[in-house]
Short mmCIF file of C-alpha atoms in Angstrom, two decimals:
data_model
loop_
_atom_site.label_atom_id
_atom_site.label_comp_id
_atom_site.label_asym_id
_atom_site.label_seq_id
_atom_site.Cartn_x
_atom_site.Cartn_y
_atom_site.Cartn_z
CA UNK D 1 12.16 -8.55 3.71
CA UNK D 2 10.87 -7.74 0.25
CA UNK D 3 12.25 -8.45 -3.19
CA UNK D 4 11.00 -6.60 -6.24
CA UNK D 5 11.36 -6.26 -9.98
CA UNK D 6 10.16 -3.58 -12.42
CA UNK D 7 9.41 -4.08 -16.11
CA UNK D 8 9.12 -1.26 -18.77
CA UNK D 9 8.78 -1.79 -22.38
CA UNK D 10 10.71 1.32 -23.24
CA UNK D 11 13.69 0.55 -20.96
CA UNK D 12 15.96 -2.42 -20.36
CA UNK D 13 14.74 -4.91 -17.71
CA UNK D 14 15.89 -3.93 -14.24
CA UNK D 15 15.83 -6.15 -11.19
CA UNK D 16 15.96 -4.61 -7.68
CA UNK D 17 16.65 -6.28 -4.41
CA UNK D 18 15.51 -4.34 -1.36
CA UNK D 19 17.84 -6.27 0.96
CA UNK D 20 20.31 -9.13 0.54
CA UNK D 21 18.45 -12.44 0.33
CA UNK D 22 18.95 -14.54 3.46
CA UNK D 23 20.04 -18.08 3.10
CA UNK D 24 17.16 -20.28 4.01
CA UNK D 25 17.62 -23.77 5.54
CA UNK D 26 15.19 -26.46 4.65
CA UNK D 27 12.17 -25.76 6.79
CA UNK D 28 10.93 -28.39 9.28
CA UNK D 29 7.89 -30.35 8.14
CA UNK D 30 4.69 -28.37 8.77
CA UNK D 31 2.08 -29.68 11.24
CA UNK D 32 -0.13 -32.34 9.80
CA UNK D 33 -3.07 -30.02 9.43
CA UNK D 34 -1.21 -27.90 6.91
CA UNK D 35 0.03 -29.37 3.56
CA UNK D 36 3.64 -28.65 2.55
CA UNK D 37 3.90 -25.41 0.63
CA UNK D 38 6.89 -26.44 -1.54
CA UNK D 39 4.95 -27.10 -4.77
CA UNK D 40 2.93 -23.93 -4.45
CA UNK D 41 6.04 -21.83 -3.78
CA UNK D 42 7.85 -23.43 -6.76
CA UNK D 43 4.84 -22.72 -8.93
CA UNK D 44 5.05 -19.02 -8.06
CA UNK D 45 8.87 -18.99 -8.35
CA UNK D 46 8.57 -20.27 -11.93
CA UNK D 47 5.87 -17.68 -12.66
CA UNK D 48 7.99 -14.86 -11.30
CA UNK D 49 10.94 -16.05 -13.32
CA UNK D 50 8.88 -15.90 -16.48
CA UNK D 51 7.78 -12.33 -15.60
CA UNK D 52 11.45 -11.34 -15.12
CA UNK D 53 12.36 -12.23 -18.72
CA UNK D 54 9.37 -10.68 -20.37
CA UNK D 55 10.30 -7.70 -22.46
CA UNK D 56 7.05 -6.31 -23.76
CA UNK D 57 4.34 -4.70 -21.67
CA UNK D 58 1.67 -6.41 -23.68
CA UNK D 59 2.89 -9.81 -22.59
CA UNK D 60 3.40 -8.60 -19.04
CA UNK D 61 -0.21 -7.41 -18.79
CA UNK D 62 -1.35 -10.74 -20.14
CA UNK D 63 0.65 -12.53 -17.42
CA UNK D 64 -0.34 -10.24 -14.58
CA UNK D 65 -3.88 -9.06 -15.11
CA UNK D 66 -7.24 -10.24 -16.45
CA UNK D 67 -8.81 -6.83 -16.09
CA UNK D 68 -10.20 -5.22 -19.26
CA UNK D 69 -8.41 -1.94 -20.00
CA UNK D 70 -10.14 1.06 -21.53
CA UNK D 71 -7.63 3.34 -23.22
CA UNK D 72 -7.91 7.08 -23.52
CA UNK D 73 -4.24 7.29 -24.32
CA UNK D 74 -1.32 5.00 -25.01
CA UNK D 75 -0.47 2.88 -22.04
CA UNK D 76 2.48 0.98 -23.50
CA UNK D 77 5.08 2.61 -21.30
CA UNK D 78 3.39 1.88 -17.98
CA UNK D 79 5.90 0.11 -15.82
CA UNK D 80 4.80 -3.06 -14.02
CA UNK D 81 6.53 -5.34 -11.65
CA UNK D 82 6.21 -7.58 -8.58
CA UNK D 83 7.26 -7.52 -5.03
CA UNK D 84 7.57 -10.64 -2.85
CA UNK D 85 7.15 -9.91 0.85
CA UNK D 86 8.25 -12.50 3.44
CA UNK D 87 5.83 -12.66 6.35
CA UNK D 88 7.49 -14.57 9.18
CA UNK D 89 5.60 -17.30 11.06
CA UNK D 90 4.25 -16.48 14.49
CA UNK D 91 5.07 -12.82 14.02
CA UNK D 92 3.69 -9.50 12.90
CA UNK D 93 4.86 -8.14 9.55
CA UNK D 94 4.09 -4.46 8.94
CA UNK D 95 3.26 -4.23 5.17
CA UNK D 96 2.72 -1.31 2.78
CA UNK D 97 1.04 -2.16 -0.45
CA UNK D 98 3.87 -1.28 -2.90
CA UNK D 99 2.13 -1.37 -6.24
CA UNK D 100 -1.22 -0.19 -7.68
CA UNK D 101 -3.79 -2.30 -9.52
CA UNK D 102 -3.88 -2.07 -13.23
CA UNK D 103 -5.45 1.15 -14.65
CA UNK D 104 -8.89 0.79 -16.16
CA UNK D 105 -8.92 4.20 -17.76
CA UNK D 106 -6.63 7.15 -18.42
CA UNK D 107 -7.79 10.55 -19.54
CA UNK D 108 -7.98 14.17 -18.67
CA UNK D 109 -10.21 16.46 -16.62
CA UNK D 110 -12.82 18.57 -18.60
CA UNK D 111 -14.60 20.10 -15.65
CA UNK D 112 -15.16 19.95 -11.90
CA UNK D 113 -18.54 20.78 -10.35
CA UNK D 114 -18.75 20.04 -6.64
CA UNK D 115 -17.82 16.40 -6.34
CA UNK D 116 -18.46 15.54 -10.03
CA UNK D 117 -15.55 15.31 -12.37
CA UNK D 118 -16.05 15.48 -16.10
CA UNK D 119 -13.48 13.62 -18.19
CA UNK D 120 -12.42 13.57 -21.81
CA UNK D 121 -12.40 10.37 -23.75
CA UNK D 122 -14.95 8.73 -21.53
CA UNK D 123 -17.39 6.28 -23.09
CA UNK D 124 -18.47 4.57 -19.90
CA UNK D 125 -21.56 2.50 -19.37
CA UNK D 126 -23.78 4.11 -16.73
CA UNK D 127 -22.54 3.25 -13.30
CA UNK D 128 -19.96 0.77 -14.54
CA UNK D 129 -17.65 1.95 -11.70
CA UNK D 130 -20.36 1.69 -9.02
CA UNK D 131 -19.79 -1.07 -6.48
CA UNK D 132 -22.52 -3.67 -6.50
CA UNK D 133 -22.14 -6.65 -4.14
CA UNK D 134 -22.31 -9.89 -5.94
CA UNK D 135 -22.52 -8.15 -9.34
CA UNK D 136 -19.71 -5.66 -9.59
CA UNK D 137 -17.23 -6.40 -6.78
CA UNK D 138 -14.67 -3.74 -7.49
CA UNK D 139 -14.41 -0.37 -5.63
CA UNK D 140 -13.01 2.11 -8.13
CA UNK D 141 -11.23 5.41 -7.45
CA UNK D 142 -10.03 8.29 -9.62
CA UNK D 143 -6.61 9.65 -9.05
CA UNK D 144 -5.16 12.91 -10.32
CA UNK D 145 -1.75 12.36 -11.85
CA UNK D 146 -0.80 15.95 -12.78
CA UNK D 147 -1.41 19.49 -11.69
CA UNK D 148 -1.83 20.90 -8.21
CA UNK D 149 -3.98 17.92 -7.13
CA UNK D 150 -1.38 15.35 -8.13
CA UNK D 151 -1.58 12.17 -6.02
CA UNK D 152 -4.93 12.94 -4.55
CA UNK D 153 -7.79 10.51 -5.19
CA UNK D 154 -11.51 10.08 -4.58
CA UNK D 155 -13.72 7.05 -4.56
CA UNK D 156 -16.24 6.81 -7.44
CA UNK D 157 -19.83 6.49 -6.25
CA UNK D 158 -21.57 6.55 -9.60
CA UNK D 159 -20.86 7.57 -13.20
CA UNK D 160 -22.40 8.57 -16.51
CA UNK D 161 -20.79 8.19 -19.97
CA UNK D 162 -18.25 10.95 -19.33
CA UNK D 163 -18.67 12.13 -15.71
CA UNK D 164 -17.73 10.69 -12.31
CA UNK D 165 -19.62 11.26 -9.09
CA UNK D 166 -17.11 11.01 -6.24
CA UNK D 167 -16.49 11.68 -2.59
CA UNK D 168 -13.95 14.36 -3.51
CA UNK D 169 -13.05 16.63 -0.56
CA UNK D 170 -13.72 20.27 -1.13
CA UNK D 171 -10.14 21.27 -0.49
CA UNK D 172 -8.95 18.83 -3.14
CA UNK D 173 -11.62 19.88 -5.63
CA UNK D 174 -10.30 23.48 -5.47
CA UNK D 175 -6.90 22.29 -6.67
CA UNK D 176 -8.19 20.53 -9.85
CA UNK D 177 -8.13 22.26 -13.26
CA UNK D 178 -9.26 21.33 -16.70
CA UNK D 179 -6.48 19.49 -18.49
CA UNK D 180 -5.20 17.64 -15.43
CA UNK D 181 -4.58 13.99 -16.19
CA UNK D 182 -6.40 11.23 -14.27
CA UNK D 183 -6.35 7.50 -13.95
CA UNK D 184 -9.08 5.17 -12.78
CA UNK D 185 -8.12 2.01 -10.90
CA UNK D 186 -9.86 -0.52 -8.72
CA UNK D 187 -8.77 -0.46 -4.99
CA UNK D 188 -6.95 -3.31 -3.47
CA UNK D 189 -9.25 -5.32 -1.30
CA UNK D 190 -8.71 -8.21 1.14
CA UNK D 191 -9.90 -10.60 -1.58
CA UNK D 192 -7.59 -9.23 -4.21
CA UNK D 193 -4.41 -8.75 -2.13
CA UNK D 194 -4.99 -12.06 -0.35
CA UNK D 195 -7.01 -14.14 -2.90
CA UNK D 196 -8.16 -17.67 -2.14
CA UNK D 197 -5.81 -18.90 -4.86
CA UNK D 198 -2.84 -17.84 -2.66
CA UNK D 199 -3.92 -19.79 0.38
CA UNK D 200 -0.94 -21.90 1.56
CA UNK D 201 1.57 -19.41 0.05
CA UNK D 202 0.45 -15.91 0.78
CA UNK D 203 -1.47 -16.73 3.94
CA UNK D 204 -2.72 -19.73 5.92
CA UNK D 205 -6.49 -20.32 6.26
CA UNK D 206 -8.01 -20.71 9.73
CA UNK D 207 -9.36 -24.05 10.74
CA UNK D 208 -12.52 -22.54 12.35
CA UNK D 209 -13.90 -19.22 13.50
CA UNK D 210 -12.63 -19.51 17.05
CA UNK D 211 -9.45 -17.92 18.25
CA UNK D 212 -7.88 -21.30 18.73
CA UNK D 213 -8.38 -22.01 15.02
CA UNK D 214 -6.97 -18.77 13.79
CA UNK D 215 -3.91 -18.88 11.47
CA UNK D 216 -3.10 -15.78 9.40
CA UNK D 217 -4.77 -12.60 10.56
CA UNK D 218 -4.82 -9.21 8.87
CA UNK D 219 -4.85 -6.37 11.28
CA UNK D 220 -6.06 -2.93 10.12
CA UNK D 221 -4.31 0.01 11.80
CA UNK D 222 -6.27 2.96 13.22
CA UNK D 223 -5.83 5.95 10.84
CA UNK D 224 -8.74 8.01 12.05
CA UNK D 225 -8.43 8.07 15.85
CA UNK D 226 -6.25 10.37 17.89
CA UNK D 227 -3.29 9.32 20.10
CA UNK D 228 -0.21 7.17 19.91
CA UNK D 229 0.32 3.40 20.02
CA UNK D 230 -3.26 2.86 18.94
CA UNK D 231 -4.80 -0.60 18.72
CA UNK D 232 -5.95 -1.96 15.35
CA UNK D 233 -9.52 -1.12 14.42
CA UNK D 234 -10.25 -4.52 12.87
CA UNK D 235 -8.87 -8.04 12.66
CA UNK D 236 -9.69 -10.35 9.72
CA UNK D 237 -9.02 -14.07 9.16
CA UNK D 238 -9.74 -16.41 6.25
CA UNK D 239 -12.12 -19.32 6.67
CA UNK D 240 -13.90 -19.88 3.33
CA UNK D 241 -13.86 -16.12 2.89
CA UNK D 242 -12.39 -13.15 4.81
CA UNK D 243 -14.18 -12.81 8.14
CA UNK D 244 -14.00 -10.02 10.71
CA UNK D 245 -13.51 -10.81 14.35
CA UNK D 246 -16.84 -9.82 15.97
CA UNK D 247 -18.79 -10.28 12.76
CA UNK D 248 -17.68 -13.66 11.45
CA UNK D 249 -20.71 -14.39 9.33
CA UNK D 250 -20.16 -11.46 6.92
CA UNK D 251 -18.09 -11.97 3.78
CA UNK D 252 -15.36 -9.37 3.84
CA UNK D 253 -13.59 -10.14 0.61
CA UNK D 254 -14.55 -6.77 -0.88
CA UNK D 255 -13.23 -4.73 2.07
CA UNK D 256 -11.15 -1.84 0.68
CA UNK D 257 -7.46 -1.41 1.46
CA UNK D 258 -7.07 2.23 0.49
CA UNK D 259 -4.17 3.62 -1.53
CA UNK D 260 -1.35 4.64 0.82
CA UNK D 261 -2.50 2.44 3.66
CA UNK D 262 -0.80 -0.40 5.46
CA UNK D 263 -1.77 -3.76 7.11
CA UNK D 264 -0.19 -5.98 9.68
CA UNK D 265 0.06 -9.66 8.66
CA UNK D 266 0.01 -11.77 11.82
CA UNK D 267 1.01 -15.38 11.69
CA UNK D 268 -0.47 -17.75 14.31
CA UNK D 269 0.31 -21.42 15.07
CA UNK D 270 2.18 -22.52 11.93
CA UNK D 271 5.83 -23.31 11.23
CA UNK D 272 6.62 -21.74 7.85
CA UNK D 273 6.98 -18.22 6.56
CA UNK D 274 4.34 -17.08 4.09
CA UNK D 275 5.13 -15.10 0.93
CA UNK D 276 2.83 -12.26 -0.12
CA UNK D 277 3.30 -11.66 -3.84
CA UNK D 278 2.11 -8.36 -5.19
CA UNK D 279 2.18 -8.03 -9.02
CA UNK D 280 0.80 -4.81 -10.50
CA UNK D 281 1.58 -1.26 -11.75
CA UNK D 282 4.43 0.90 -10.48
CA UNK D 283 3.16 4.47 -9.92
CA UNK D 284 4.67 7.06 -12.22
CA UNK D 285 3.38 9.90 -10.18
CA UNK D 286 3.23 10.96 -6.55
CA UNK D 287 0.88 9.35 -4.09
CA UNK D 288 -0.85 11.69 -1.61
CA UNK D 289 -0.98 10.22 1.94
CA UNK D 290 -3.05 12.06 4.52
CA UNK D 291 -1.33 12.90 7.83
CA UNK D 292 -3.51 14.02 10.70
CA UNK D 293 -2.66 16.01 13.77
CA UNK D 294 -4.35 16.06 17.22
CA UNK D 295 -4.81 19.03 19.50
CA UNK D 296 -4.20 17.25 22.77
CA UNK D 297 -0.91 15.55 21.95
CA UNK D 298 1.03 13.56 19.43
CA UNK D 299 -0.85 11.50 16.88
CA UNK D 300 0.25 8.36 15.12
CA UNK D 301 -0.47 8.05 11.42
CA UNK D 302 0.04 4.41 10.15
CA UNK D 303 0.89 4.79 6.48
CA UNK D 304 1.90 2.60 3.53
CA UNK D 305 3.96 4.56 1.02
CA UNK D 306 3.94 2.71 -2.34
CA UNK D 307 7.63 1.80 -2.50
CA UNK D 308 8.39 -1.23 -4.67
CA UNK D 309 12.11 -0.69 -4.06
CA UNK D 310 14.10 0.59 -1.07
CA UNK D 311 14.34 4.38 -0.76
CA UNK D 312 16.64 6.63 1.26
CA UNK D 313 15.09 8.75 4.04
CA UNK D 314 16.15 11.94 2.22
CA UNK D 315 14.23 10.78 -0.89
CA UNK D 316 10.86 10.18 0.79
CA UNK D 317 9.68 13.71 0.18
CA UNK D 318 8.65 14.23 3.76
CA UNK D 319 10.69 17.39 4.43
CA UNK D 320 10.08 20.34 2.10
CA UNK D 321 7.61 22.83 0.87
CA UNK D 322 4.61 20.65 1.56
CA UNK D 323 4.99 21.06 5.27
CA UNK D 324 3.98 17.39 5.70
CA UNK D 325 6.70 16.81 8.27
CA UNK D 326 7.46 19.28 11.04
CA UNK D 327 11.25 19.58 11.60
CA UNK D 328 12.76 19.59 15.10
CA UNK D 329 14.37 22.68 16.64
CA UNK D 330 16.98 20.64 18.44
CA UNK D 331 17.94 17.07 19.29
CA UNK D 332 16.16 16.99 22.63
CA UNK D 333 12.68 15.66 23.29
CA UNK D 334 11.58 19.18 24.16
CA UNK D 335 12.55 20.39 20.72
CA UNK D 336 11.09 17.47 18.78
CA UNK D 337 8.91 18.00 15.75
CA UNK D 338 7.42 15.06 13.94
CA UNK D 339 8.95 11.56 14.11
CA UNK D 340 9.14 8.67 11.66
CA UNK D 341 8.84 5.14 13.17
CA UNK D 342 9.98 2.03 11.41
CA UNK D 343 9.59 -1.68 12.10
CA UNK D 344 11.98 -4.59 11.60
CA UNK D 345 10.16 -7.29 9.72
CA UNK D 346 13.09 -9.69 9.89
CA UNK D 347 12.51 -10.13 13.67
CA UNK D 348 9.84 -12.74 14.60
CA UNK D 349 7.70 -10.94 17.21
CA UNK D 350 4.09 -9.96 17.78
CA UNK D 351 3.04 -6.53 19.03
CA UNK D 352 6.36 -5.10 17.94
CA UNK D 353 7.61 -1.71 19.05
CA UNK D 354 9.33 0.39 16.47
CA UNK D 355 12.95 -0.69 15.77
CA UNK D 356 14.02 2.91 15.07
CA UNK D 357 12.68 6.49 15.40
CA UNK D 358 13.89 9.19 13.15
CA UNK D 359 13.49 13.04 13.19
CA UNK D 360 14.69 15.87 11.06
CA UNK D 361 17.04 18.60 12.42
CA UNK D 362 19.29 19.80 9.59
CA UNK D 363 19.42 16.22 8.39
CA UNK D 364 17.76 12.96 9.32
CA UNK D 365 18.73 11.81 12.80
CA UNK D 366 18.01 8.64 14.69
CA UNK D 367 16.93 8.70 18.28
CA UNK D 368 19.86 7.36 20.31
CA UNK D 369 22.40 8.28 17.56
CA UNK D 370 21.59 11.93 17.08
CA UNK D 371 24.94 13.07 15.74
CA UNK D 372 24.99 10.59 12.82
CA UNK D 373 23.61 11.74 9.44
CA UNK D 374 20.86 9.24 8.44
CA UNK D 375 19.97 10.77 5.11
CA UNK D 376 21.13 7.71 3.19
CA UNK D 377 19.45 5.20 5.51
CA UNK D 378 17.28 2.93 3.34
CA UNK D 379 13.64 2.31 4.04
CA UNK D 380 13.08 -1.23 2.55
CA UNK D 381 10.53 -1.95 -0.15
CA UNK D 382 6.89 -2.42 1.05
CA UNK D 383 7.63 -1.04 4.54
CA UNK D 384 4.80 0.20 6.63
CA UNK D 385 5.65 3.32 8.60
CA UNK D 386 4.17 5.46 11.30
CA UNK D 387 4.37 9.24 11.06
CA UNK D 388 4.04 10.54 14.64
CA UNK D 389 2.79 14.10 14.27
CA UNK D 390 3.50 16.78 16.79
CA UNK D 391 0.46 18.22 18.60
CA UNK D 392 -1.28 21.06 16.76
CA UNK D 393 -4.11 23.42 17.80
CA UNK D 394 -6.50 23.30 16.13
CA UNK D 395 -6.15 19.75 14.86
CA UNK D 396 -5.76 19.49 11.11
CA UNK D 397 -4.33 17.40 8.29
CA UNK D 398 -1.83 17.75 5.51
CA UNK D 399 -0.90 15.65 2.48
CA UNK D 400 2.43 13.87 2.15
CA UNK D 401 3.24 13.49 -1.48
CA UNK D 402 5.27 10.32 -1.79
CA UNK D 403 7.49 10.64 -4.91
CA UNK D 404 7.40 8.00 -7.59
CA UNK D 405 10.38 5.65 -7.68
CA UNK D 406 10.39 6.04 -11.52
CA UNK D 407 12.94 8.64 -12.65
#
């Protein structure tokens, strides 16, 4: 379950609830090895209440971010907010990152040459956006916020005063034109989404590096492999810093969690729910999410659409001109196109199977209830999804443009 609020200087304060809050009983005392979380939770509750009543973006940025902001244009109407995600104890919670980290720069494209993007208004220090372990811990990316490449992004590898060297795919580069608007942001990482300061509230630290000492684990879904029901590609746990199972001596705090991705928060051997609090920018533009097909059969695409509020199936932007989602020809398995799989995070269970599977044939339909129109069915805020793509020869990929929730 996720609760969220949005704040915009130019509009009245709005508060959204993705689902009715459940009545919580007083939790049993935690095991002796874990201190009670009440004071920490109350600290965050007070902080979140203060954020709710703020009415100017300047104050909100001061409350939410310590990142310096370079302005190429006025940013006073950027909406910000927070989402609180309940991660049940001894369970898997499938989480999409619902908000983007604060913008460092906004401007427009002057030119594109190969993978180098020239920008207007840039007065950057050389390689200020280049990741440098121990010195510059952020991984920056440039995202295109208008034009034919809207929603696409590329990691910044190096930069000069007014140009960005990126890993921009050739197909995306062909869509970019001079005058397109851009934004530069740092990626979410394990250390910024789950910072040490949130230990005891957002996650529980492990007591040692052995499996018996594991508490909260972060599982990274497989987005590159082919097939369905794929195992996670990595498992992380916190013991002094974020450590990867199989390489426990390496500090993984700076590990990127890409835009549009998801994680699975697994609780092990503790009695209380944890509360992942995400406070950042609400996207005002579409987010491109890559969906891959396989030639030999169906392919699962774990995705994390940036939804800080609940959104109806028909408003996800999956079905339409983009061709991101293949519609079904009938309601039978033989006529099935792509499928959308969702998970129920209110159920305490590990290794969950999807709680519902949807497909599109004239309208959104649910497997097992194919005659009922599901267009208005709400996907809760911060929900991780799986898009199961139909087999395609040759294998390929397409971009799902997830619409902004800002009207």
